[in-house]
PDB file of C-alpha atoms and ligand atoms in Angstrom:
ATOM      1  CA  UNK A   1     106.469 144.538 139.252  1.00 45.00           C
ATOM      2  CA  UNK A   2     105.045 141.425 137.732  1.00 58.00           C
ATOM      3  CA  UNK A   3     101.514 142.096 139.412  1.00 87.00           C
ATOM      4  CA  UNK A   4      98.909 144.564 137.919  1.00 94.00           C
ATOM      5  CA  UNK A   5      97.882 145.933 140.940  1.00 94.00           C
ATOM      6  CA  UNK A   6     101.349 146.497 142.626  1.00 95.00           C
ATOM      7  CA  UNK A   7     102.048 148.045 139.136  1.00 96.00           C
ATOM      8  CA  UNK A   8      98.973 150.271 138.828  1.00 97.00           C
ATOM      9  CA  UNK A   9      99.625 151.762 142.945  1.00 97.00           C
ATOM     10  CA  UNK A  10     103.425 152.959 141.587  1.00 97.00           C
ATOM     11  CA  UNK A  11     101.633 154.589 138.962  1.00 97.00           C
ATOM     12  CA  UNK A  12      98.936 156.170 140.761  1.00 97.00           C
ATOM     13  CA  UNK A  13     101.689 157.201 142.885  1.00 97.00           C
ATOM     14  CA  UNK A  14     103.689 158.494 139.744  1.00 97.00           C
ATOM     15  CA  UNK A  15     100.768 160.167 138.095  1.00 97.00           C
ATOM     16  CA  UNK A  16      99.123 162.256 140.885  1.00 97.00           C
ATOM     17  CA  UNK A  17      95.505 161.545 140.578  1.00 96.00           C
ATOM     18  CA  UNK A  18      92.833 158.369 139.816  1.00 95.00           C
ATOM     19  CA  UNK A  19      91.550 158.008 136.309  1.00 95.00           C
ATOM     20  CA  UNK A  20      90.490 156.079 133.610  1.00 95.00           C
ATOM     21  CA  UNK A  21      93.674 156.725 130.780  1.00 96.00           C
ATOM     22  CA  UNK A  22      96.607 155.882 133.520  1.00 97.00           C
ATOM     23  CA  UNK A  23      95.834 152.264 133.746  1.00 97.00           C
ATOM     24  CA  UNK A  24      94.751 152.068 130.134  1.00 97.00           C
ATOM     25  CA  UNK A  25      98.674 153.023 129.498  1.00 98.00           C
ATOM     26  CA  UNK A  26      99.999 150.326 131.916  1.00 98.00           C
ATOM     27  CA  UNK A  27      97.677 147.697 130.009  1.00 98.00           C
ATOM     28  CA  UNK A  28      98.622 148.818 126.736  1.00 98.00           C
ATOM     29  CA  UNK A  29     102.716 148.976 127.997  1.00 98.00           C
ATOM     30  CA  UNK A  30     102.512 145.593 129.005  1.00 98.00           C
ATOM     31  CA  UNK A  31     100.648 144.144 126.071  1.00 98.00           C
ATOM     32  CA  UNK A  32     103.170 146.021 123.390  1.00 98.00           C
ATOM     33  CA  UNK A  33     106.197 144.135 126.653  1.00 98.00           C
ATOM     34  CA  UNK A  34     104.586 140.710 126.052  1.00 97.00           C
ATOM     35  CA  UNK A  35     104.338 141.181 122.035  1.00 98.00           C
ATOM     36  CA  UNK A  36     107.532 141.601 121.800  1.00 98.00           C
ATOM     37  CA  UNK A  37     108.704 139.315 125.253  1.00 97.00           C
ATOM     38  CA  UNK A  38     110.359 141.826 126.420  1.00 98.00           C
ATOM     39  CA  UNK A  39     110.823 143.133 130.486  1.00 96.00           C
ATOM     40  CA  UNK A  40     110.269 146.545 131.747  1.00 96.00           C
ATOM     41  CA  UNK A  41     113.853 148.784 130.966  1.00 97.00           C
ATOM     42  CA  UNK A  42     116.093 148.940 133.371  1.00 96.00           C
ATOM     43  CA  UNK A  43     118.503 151.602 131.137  1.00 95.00           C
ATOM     44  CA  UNK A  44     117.284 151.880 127.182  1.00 93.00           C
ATOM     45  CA  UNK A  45     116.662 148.331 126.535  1.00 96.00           C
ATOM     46  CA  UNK A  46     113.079 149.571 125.506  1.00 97.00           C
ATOM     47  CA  UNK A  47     112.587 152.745 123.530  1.00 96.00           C
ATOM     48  CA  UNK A  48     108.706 154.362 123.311  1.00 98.00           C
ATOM     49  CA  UNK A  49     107.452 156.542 120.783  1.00 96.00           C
ATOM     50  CA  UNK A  50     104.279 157.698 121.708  1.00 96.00           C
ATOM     51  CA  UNK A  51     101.558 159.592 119.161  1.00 95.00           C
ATOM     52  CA  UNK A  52      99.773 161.268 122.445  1.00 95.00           C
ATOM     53  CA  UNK A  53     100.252 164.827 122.303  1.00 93.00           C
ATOM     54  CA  UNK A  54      99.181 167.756 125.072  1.00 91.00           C
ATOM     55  CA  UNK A  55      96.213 169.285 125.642  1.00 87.00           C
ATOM     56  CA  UNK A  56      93.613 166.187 124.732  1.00 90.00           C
ATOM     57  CA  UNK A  57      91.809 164.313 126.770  1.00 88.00           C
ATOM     58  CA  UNK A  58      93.241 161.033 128.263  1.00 92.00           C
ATOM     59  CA  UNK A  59      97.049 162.164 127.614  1.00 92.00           C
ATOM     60  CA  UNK A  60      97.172 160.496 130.645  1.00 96.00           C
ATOM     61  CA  UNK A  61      97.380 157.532 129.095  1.00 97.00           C
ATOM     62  CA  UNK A  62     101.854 158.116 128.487  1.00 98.00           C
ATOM     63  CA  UNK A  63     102.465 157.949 132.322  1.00 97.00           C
ATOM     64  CA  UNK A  64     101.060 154.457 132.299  1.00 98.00           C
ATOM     65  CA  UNK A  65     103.069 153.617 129.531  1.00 98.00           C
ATOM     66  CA  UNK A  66     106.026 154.965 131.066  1.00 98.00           C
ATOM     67  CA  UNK A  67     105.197 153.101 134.514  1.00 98.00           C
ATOM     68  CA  UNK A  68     104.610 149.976 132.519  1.00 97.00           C
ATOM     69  CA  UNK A  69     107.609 149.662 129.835  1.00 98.00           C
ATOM     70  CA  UNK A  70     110.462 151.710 132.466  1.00 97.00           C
ATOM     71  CA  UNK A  71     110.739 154.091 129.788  1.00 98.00           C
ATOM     72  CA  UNK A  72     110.751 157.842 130.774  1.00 97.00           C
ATOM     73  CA  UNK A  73     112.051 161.393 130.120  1.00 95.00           C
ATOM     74  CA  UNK A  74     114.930 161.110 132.316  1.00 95.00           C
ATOM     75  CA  UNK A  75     116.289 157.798 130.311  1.00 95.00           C
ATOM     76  CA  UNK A  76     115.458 159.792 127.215  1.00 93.00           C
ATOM     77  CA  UNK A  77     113.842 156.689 126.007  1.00 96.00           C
ATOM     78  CA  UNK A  78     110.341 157.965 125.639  1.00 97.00           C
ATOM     79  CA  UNK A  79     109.856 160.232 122.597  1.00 94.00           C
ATOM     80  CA  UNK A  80     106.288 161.986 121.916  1.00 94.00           C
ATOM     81  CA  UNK A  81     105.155 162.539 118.303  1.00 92.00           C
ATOM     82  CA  UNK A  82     102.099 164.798 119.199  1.00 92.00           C
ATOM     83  CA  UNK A  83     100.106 163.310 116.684  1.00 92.00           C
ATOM     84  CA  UNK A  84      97.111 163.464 119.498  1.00 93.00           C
ATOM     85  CA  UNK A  85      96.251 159.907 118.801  1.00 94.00           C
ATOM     86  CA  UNK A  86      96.032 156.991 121.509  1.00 96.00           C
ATOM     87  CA  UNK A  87      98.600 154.915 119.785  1.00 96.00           C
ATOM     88  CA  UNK A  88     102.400 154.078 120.570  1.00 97.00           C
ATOM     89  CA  UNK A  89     105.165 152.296 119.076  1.00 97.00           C
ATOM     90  CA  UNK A  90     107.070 150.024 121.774  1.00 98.00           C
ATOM     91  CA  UNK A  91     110.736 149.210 120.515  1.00 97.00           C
ATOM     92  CA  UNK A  92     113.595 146.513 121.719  1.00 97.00           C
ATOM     93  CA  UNK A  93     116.699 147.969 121.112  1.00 94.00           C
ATOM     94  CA  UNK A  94     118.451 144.517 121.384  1.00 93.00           C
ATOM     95  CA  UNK A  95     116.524 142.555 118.569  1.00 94.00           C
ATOM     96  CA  UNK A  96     115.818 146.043 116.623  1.00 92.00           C
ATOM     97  CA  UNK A  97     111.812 144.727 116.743  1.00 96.00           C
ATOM     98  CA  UNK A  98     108.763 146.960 117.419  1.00 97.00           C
ATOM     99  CA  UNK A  99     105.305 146.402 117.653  1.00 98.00           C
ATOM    100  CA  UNK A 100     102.710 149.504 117.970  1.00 97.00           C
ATOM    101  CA  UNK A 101      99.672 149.558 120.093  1.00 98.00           C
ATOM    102  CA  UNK A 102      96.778 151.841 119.843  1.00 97.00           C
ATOM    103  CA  UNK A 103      93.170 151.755 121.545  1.00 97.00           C
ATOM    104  CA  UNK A 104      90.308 150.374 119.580  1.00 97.00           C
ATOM    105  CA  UNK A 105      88.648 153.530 118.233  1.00 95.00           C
ATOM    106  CA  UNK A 106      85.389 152.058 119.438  1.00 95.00           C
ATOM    107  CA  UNK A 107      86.382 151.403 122.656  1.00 95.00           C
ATOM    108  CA  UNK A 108      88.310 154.792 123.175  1.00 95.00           C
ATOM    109  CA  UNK A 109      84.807 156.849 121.612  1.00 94.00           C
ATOM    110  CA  UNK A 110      82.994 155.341 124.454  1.00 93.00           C
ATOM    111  CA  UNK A 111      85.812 156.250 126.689  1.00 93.00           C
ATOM    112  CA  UNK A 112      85.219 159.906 125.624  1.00 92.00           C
ATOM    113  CA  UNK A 113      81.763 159.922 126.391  1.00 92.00           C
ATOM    114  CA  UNK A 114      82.274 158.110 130.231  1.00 92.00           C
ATOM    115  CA  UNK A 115      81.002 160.017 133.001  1.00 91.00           C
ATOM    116  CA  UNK A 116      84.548 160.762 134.139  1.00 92.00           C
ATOM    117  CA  UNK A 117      85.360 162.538 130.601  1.00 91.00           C
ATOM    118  CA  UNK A 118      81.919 164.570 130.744  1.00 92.00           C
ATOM    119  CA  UNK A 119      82.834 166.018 134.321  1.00 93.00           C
ATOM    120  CA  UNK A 120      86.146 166.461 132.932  1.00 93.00           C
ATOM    121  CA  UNK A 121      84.460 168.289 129.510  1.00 91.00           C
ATOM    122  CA  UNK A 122      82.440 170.361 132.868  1.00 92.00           C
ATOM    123  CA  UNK A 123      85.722 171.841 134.186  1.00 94.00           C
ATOM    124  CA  UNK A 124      85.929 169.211 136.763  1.00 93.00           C
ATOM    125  CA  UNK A 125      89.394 168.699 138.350  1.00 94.00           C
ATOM    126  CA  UNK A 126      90.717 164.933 137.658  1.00 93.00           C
ATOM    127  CA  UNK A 127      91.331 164.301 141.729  1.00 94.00           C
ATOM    128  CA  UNK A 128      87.555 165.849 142.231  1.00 95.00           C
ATOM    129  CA  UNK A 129      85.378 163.667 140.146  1.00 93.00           C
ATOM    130  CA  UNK A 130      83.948 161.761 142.908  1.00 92.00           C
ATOM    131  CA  UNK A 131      85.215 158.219 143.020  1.00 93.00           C
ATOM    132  CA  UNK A 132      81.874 156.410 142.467  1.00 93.00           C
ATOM    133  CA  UNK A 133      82.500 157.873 138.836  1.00 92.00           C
ATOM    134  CA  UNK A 134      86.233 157.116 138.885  1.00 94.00           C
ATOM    135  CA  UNK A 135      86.286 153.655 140.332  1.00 95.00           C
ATOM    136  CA  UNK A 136      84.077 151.030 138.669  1.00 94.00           C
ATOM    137  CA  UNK A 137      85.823 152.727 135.418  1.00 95.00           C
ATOM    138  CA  UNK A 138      89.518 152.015 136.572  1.00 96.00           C
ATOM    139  CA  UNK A 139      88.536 148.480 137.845  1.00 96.00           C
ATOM    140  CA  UNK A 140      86.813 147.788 134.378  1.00 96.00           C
ATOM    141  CA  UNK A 141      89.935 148.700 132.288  1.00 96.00           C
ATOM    142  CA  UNK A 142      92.333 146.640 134.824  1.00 96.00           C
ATOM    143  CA  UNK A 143      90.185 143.436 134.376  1.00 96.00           C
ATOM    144  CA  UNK A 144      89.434 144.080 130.423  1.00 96.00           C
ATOM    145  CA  UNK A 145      90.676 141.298 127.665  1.00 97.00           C
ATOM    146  CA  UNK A 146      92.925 142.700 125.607  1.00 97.00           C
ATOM    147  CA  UNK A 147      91.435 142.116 122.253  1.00 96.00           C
ATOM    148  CA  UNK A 148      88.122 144.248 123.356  1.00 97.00           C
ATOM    149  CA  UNK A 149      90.242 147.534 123.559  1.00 97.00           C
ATOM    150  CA  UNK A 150      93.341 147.320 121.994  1.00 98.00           C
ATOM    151  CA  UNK A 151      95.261 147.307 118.618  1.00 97.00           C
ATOM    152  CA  UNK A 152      98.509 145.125 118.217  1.00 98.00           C
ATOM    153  CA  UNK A 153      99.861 145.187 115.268  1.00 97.00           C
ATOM    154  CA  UNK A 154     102.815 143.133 113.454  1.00 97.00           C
ATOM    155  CA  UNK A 155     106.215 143.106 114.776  1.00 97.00           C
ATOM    156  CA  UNK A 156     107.962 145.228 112.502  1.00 95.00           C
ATOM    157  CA  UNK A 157     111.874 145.569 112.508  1.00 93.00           C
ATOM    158  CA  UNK A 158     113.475 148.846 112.480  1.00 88.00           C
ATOM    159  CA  UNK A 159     117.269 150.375 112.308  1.00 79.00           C
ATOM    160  CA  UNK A 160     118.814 150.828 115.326  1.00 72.00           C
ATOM    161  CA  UNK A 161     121.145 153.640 115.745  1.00 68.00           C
ATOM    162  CA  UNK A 162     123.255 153.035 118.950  1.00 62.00           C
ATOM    163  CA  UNK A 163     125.008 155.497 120.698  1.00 67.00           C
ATOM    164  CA  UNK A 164     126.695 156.109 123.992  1.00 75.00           C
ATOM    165  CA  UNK A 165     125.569 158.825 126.307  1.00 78.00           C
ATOM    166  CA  UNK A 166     127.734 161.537 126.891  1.00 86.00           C
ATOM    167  CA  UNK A 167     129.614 161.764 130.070  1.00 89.00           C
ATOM    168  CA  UNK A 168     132.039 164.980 130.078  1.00 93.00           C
ATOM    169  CA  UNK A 169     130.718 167.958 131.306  1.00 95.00           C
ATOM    170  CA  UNK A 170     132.460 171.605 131.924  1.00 95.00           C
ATOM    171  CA  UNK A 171     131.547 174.431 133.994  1.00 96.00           C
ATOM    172  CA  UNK A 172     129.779 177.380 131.808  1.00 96.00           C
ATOM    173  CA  UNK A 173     132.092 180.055 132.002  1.00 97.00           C
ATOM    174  CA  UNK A 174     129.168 182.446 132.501  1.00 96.00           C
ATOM    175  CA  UNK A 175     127.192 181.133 135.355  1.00 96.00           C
ATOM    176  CA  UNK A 176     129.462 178.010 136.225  1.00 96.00           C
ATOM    177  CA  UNK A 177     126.721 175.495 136.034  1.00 97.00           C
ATOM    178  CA  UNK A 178     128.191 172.326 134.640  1.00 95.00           C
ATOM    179  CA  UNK A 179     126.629 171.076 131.297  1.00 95.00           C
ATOM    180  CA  UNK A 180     127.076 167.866 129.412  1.00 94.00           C
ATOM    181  CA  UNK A 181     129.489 169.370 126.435  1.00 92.00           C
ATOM    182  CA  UNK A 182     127.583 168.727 123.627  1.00 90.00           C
ATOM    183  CA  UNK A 183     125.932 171.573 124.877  1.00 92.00           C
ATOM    184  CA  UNK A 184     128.084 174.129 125.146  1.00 94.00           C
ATOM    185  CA  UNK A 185     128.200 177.046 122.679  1.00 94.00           C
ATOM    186  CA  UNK A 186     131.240 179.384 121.381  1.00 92.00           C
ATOM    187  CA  UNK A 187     130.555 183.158 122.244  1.00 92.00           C
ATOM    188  CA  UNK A 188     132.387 185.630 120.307  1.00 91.00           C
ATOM    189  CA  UNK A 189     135.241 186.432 123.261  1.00 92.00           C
ATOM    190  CA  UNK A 190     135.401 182.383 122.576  1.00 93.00           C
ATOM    191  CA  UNK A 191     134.042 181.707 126.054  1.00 95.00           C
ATOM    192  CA  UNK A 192     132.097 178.087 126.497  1.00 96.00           C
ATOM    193  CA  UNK A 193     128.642 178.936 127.543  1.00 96.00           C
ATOM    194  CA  UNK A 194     125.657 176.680 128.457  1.00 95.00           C
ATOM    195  CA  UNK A 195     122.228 177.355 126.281  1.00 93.00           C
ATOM    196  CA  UNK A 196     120.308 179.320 128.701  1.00 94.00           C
ATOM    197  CA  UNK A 197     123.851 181.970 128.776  1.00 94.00           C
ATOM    198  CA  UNK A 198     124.523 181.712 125.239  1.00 92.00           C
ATOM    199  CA  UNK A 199     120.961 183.648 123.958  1.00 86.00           C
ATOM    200  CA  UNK A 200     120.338 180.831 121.849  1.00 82.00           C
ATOM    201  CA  UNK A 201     117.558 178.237 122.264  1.00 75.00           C
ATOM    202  CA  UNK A 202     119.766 175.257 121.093  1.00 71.00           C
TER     203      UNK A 202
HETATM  204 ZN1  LIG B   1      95.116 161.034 134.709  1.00 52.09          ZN
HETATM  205 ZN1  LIG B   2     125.475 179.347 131.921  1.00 52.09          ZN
END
């Protein structure tokens, strides 16, 4: 998925609906990729911690990041801080070194004031602001120099912690579902149980 537009379709795709924040995620994933010359993850090569949070505008932005770097939930390489800020932290695994990326406040203020964030601010569904709106501002963040809207900081080097997934998994011996055993948990008849059996939340 070298090419931007290829790359932005699979995350239209991904993300359900046209707006400005997707793409600035995929720009910002690959800037953070070519900081640290690094290709999209394939497993965990690439780990992202990302400061978005839920319930502010433009948390759209993670799903481009995710597109861009191959780091997502199901991996569990894609960790989010909820510090409701338009920043992330892109990490190699291999070479332990990280570089984070945020939006140039200037740049993301006027974002916050673009036509597509005051119909949004109007109650106006994402996939219903009408695509005159939409369009010249996706096309302007695909084509946009890096240095005008984004932050790259210093590759820093962190500790890596490695371990392996886990791969055994038992039946619980309430509902029989099978869950990965780190999981389980001891009832008092000393029956394995998964979470949602055992009363506890984890
Ligand atoms: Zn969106
Ligand atoms: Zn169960």
């Amino acid at each position: 998925m070298e090419n931007l537009q290829e790359l932005f379709e699979t995350g239209l795709k991904f993300h359900g609906h046209k707006c400005p924040a997707m793409p600035m995620g995929l720009r910002a994933g690959l800037a953070a990729m070519k900081t640290l010359g690094v290709e999209r993850a394939q497993d965990k090569e690439l780990v992202l911690k990302s400061e978005t949070g839920k319930g502010h505008a433009a948390g759209c932005f993670l799903d481009g990041l995710m597109v861009a770097t191959g780091c997502t939930y199901g991996k569990s390489n894609v960790e989010k801080l909820y510090y409701n800020k338009m920043a992330f932290t892109l990490i190699d695994t291999k070479t332990g070194r990280s570089v984070r990326v945020s939006l140039k406040p200037g740049f993301f203020e006027k974002a916050l004031n673009s036509p597509f964030v005051q119909k949004r601010k109007a109650g106006v569904l994402p996939q219903d602001v009408a695509p005159e709106l939409t369009q010249p501002l996706v096309d302007r963040i695909l084509g946009l120099p890096e240095s005008e809207f984004l932050d790259i900081g210093e590759i820093q080097h962190v500790e890596m912690q490695s371990g392996k997934g886990i791969f055994e998994a038992k039946p619980c011996e309430k509902c029989g579902e099978l869950t990965f055993v780190n999981k389980l948990r001891m009832e008092p008849d000393g029956k394995m149980v998964c979470i949602p059996c055992s009363g506890y939340t984890e």
